[in-house]
Amino acid sequence: MSGDFVEGHEINSGLINTTYIATYVRDNGVKNRYILQRINEKVFTDPLAVMHNVECVTRHINWKVLRVKRDLGGQTLNLYPARGGKFYAKGEGAGVWRCYNFIEGCHTYDIVENTRQAYQAARAFGSFQDLVSDLPTEDILETIPDFHNTPRRFARLMELVESDPMGRLESVQDEVDFVKQRETLCSSLIKQLDAGDLPQRITHNDTKLNNVMMDSETDEAVCVIDLDTVMPGLSLYDFGDLVRTATSPAAEDEVDLTKVEMRMSMFEALAEGYLDGCDCLTAKEIENLVTGGKVITLETGIRFLADYLEGDVYFKTDHASHNLDRCRTQLRLVECIEEKEDAMENFVQRISKAKR
Ligand code: GN1
Ligand code: MG
């Protein structure tokens, strides 16, 4: 970071960290923008472990993009050191802050508008998976234990149903029943991991559509962002969160549930993009792509519902029913996926055969 501070403002993207854009001007008049972020310490109880992971991953990706995958052409995230040389600043009672380059000429989408964007986003996350596939698993710390352990998320929800600490249970009985009917689905991926049928990898774990920067002119994916949840995980969590966030034209907190939809064309673009970006997937992983979409959408619904019952302690909310609204779009999307599951499975089979 160089020059004099000109201006800074908060940007309200993301449900967890607090993020600012800061502009600095140099003596020669050149302005540079930076992303300043305070890590949410309620969510990331060991923020320095998060910074350790982010440093490992950015270093590795920058090295690879420079030396190995020159053709990728995209920009990457870079951390700037604070005074003293560390890649974070720790203030007395002010938390842990870090600074990234602001990626110019790009924007993010909350809702996908066309199949090209869906394809680009999925290819970017697929390439990300490939880029980190040779990072030693032991270098990366598990910063949020059991983050995508869906059966644990289910169990936590059941505890809250039992204790109902805010007295909100009565209003969510239908949602709780919906989840209970899908208890077996919650463990489908973890069982295969435990049996050694699915490989553990380093994964992004938060591949929502707005975590990829797209070129404002060409809509090409330029850079994957939000590396805080990079941890050991399953590739299917990453593909699954793409299905969750890029197949429906409805916002995550849409209250009109008739707008929620699983658009087959978007799913097809996601599957094509992810498989084009990622060469390392096994046959078992490919076989489970649709299940990944279903599990992660259900899991996210469970997480929103649990937070609603607990009194909105985790996700940022704007109003009392915000987490419940979010939960309902997720559960509706699970239903939409179930309705189209056969067609989705057939498509994956078709393209994976063609690629072999
Ligand atoms: C959070 O920070 P953000 O908005 O990218 C959450 C994800 C959820 C997502 C739901 C660390 O992501 O797991 O899927 O909200 N991140 C964390 O929108 O819990
Ligand atoms: Mg984010």
JSON list of C-alpha atoms and ligand atoms in Angstrom, two decimals, residues 13-17 19 37 204 206 208 210-212 225-228, ligand 2:
[
{"chain": "A", "resi": 13, "resn": "SER", "atom": "CA", "xyz": [-20.98, -8.08, 0.26]},
{"chain": "A", "resi": 14, "resn": "GLY", "atom": "CA", "xyz": [-20.62, -11.30, 2.19]},
{"chain": "A", "resi": 15, "resn": "LEU", "atom": "CA", "xyz": [-22.47, -12.39, 5.26]},
{"chain": "A", "resi": 16, "resn": "ILE", "atom": "CA", "xyz": [-19.44, -12.76, 7.53]},
{"chain": "A", "resi": 17, "resn": "ASN", "atom": "CA", "xyz": [-16.50, -10.34, 7.36]},
{"chain": "A", "resi": 19, "resn": "THR", "atom": "CA", "xyz": [-15.01, -5.20, 4.09]},
{"chain": "A", "resi": 37, "resn": "GLN", "atom": "CA", "xyz": [-11.02, -6.63, 5.70]},
{"chain": "A", "resi": 204, "resn": "HIS", "atom": "CA", "xyz": [-12.51, -23.56, -1.48]},
{"chain": "A", "resi": 206, "resn": "ASP", "atom": "CA", "xyz": [-17.52, -21.17, -0.29]},
{"chain": "A", "resi": 208, "resn": "LYS", "atom": "CA", "xyz": [-20.97, -19.02, -4.16]},
{"chain": "A", "resi": 210, "resn": "ASN", "atom": "CA", "xyz": [-20.36, -13.83, -6.00]},
{"chain": "A", "resi": 211, "resn": "ASN", "atom": "CA", "xyz": [-17.00, -15.20, -4.91]},
{"chain": "A", "resi": 212, "resn": "VAL", "atom": "CA", "xyz": [-15.67, -15.05, -8.45]},
{"chain": "A", "resi": 225, "resn": "ILE", "atom": "CA", "xyz": [-11.87, -14.60, -4.12]},
{"chain": "A", "resi": 226, "resn": "ASP", "atom": "CA", "xyz": [-12.83, -15.19, -0.47]},
{"chain": "A", "resi": 227, "resn": "LEU", "atom": "CA", "xyz": [-10.20, -17.76, 0.45]},
{"chain": "A", "resi": 228, "resn": "ASP", "atom": "CA", "xyz": [-11.02, -17.82, 4.17]},
{"chain": "B", "resi": 2, "resn": "MG", "atom": "MG", "xyz": [-17.90, -13.96, -0.04]}
]
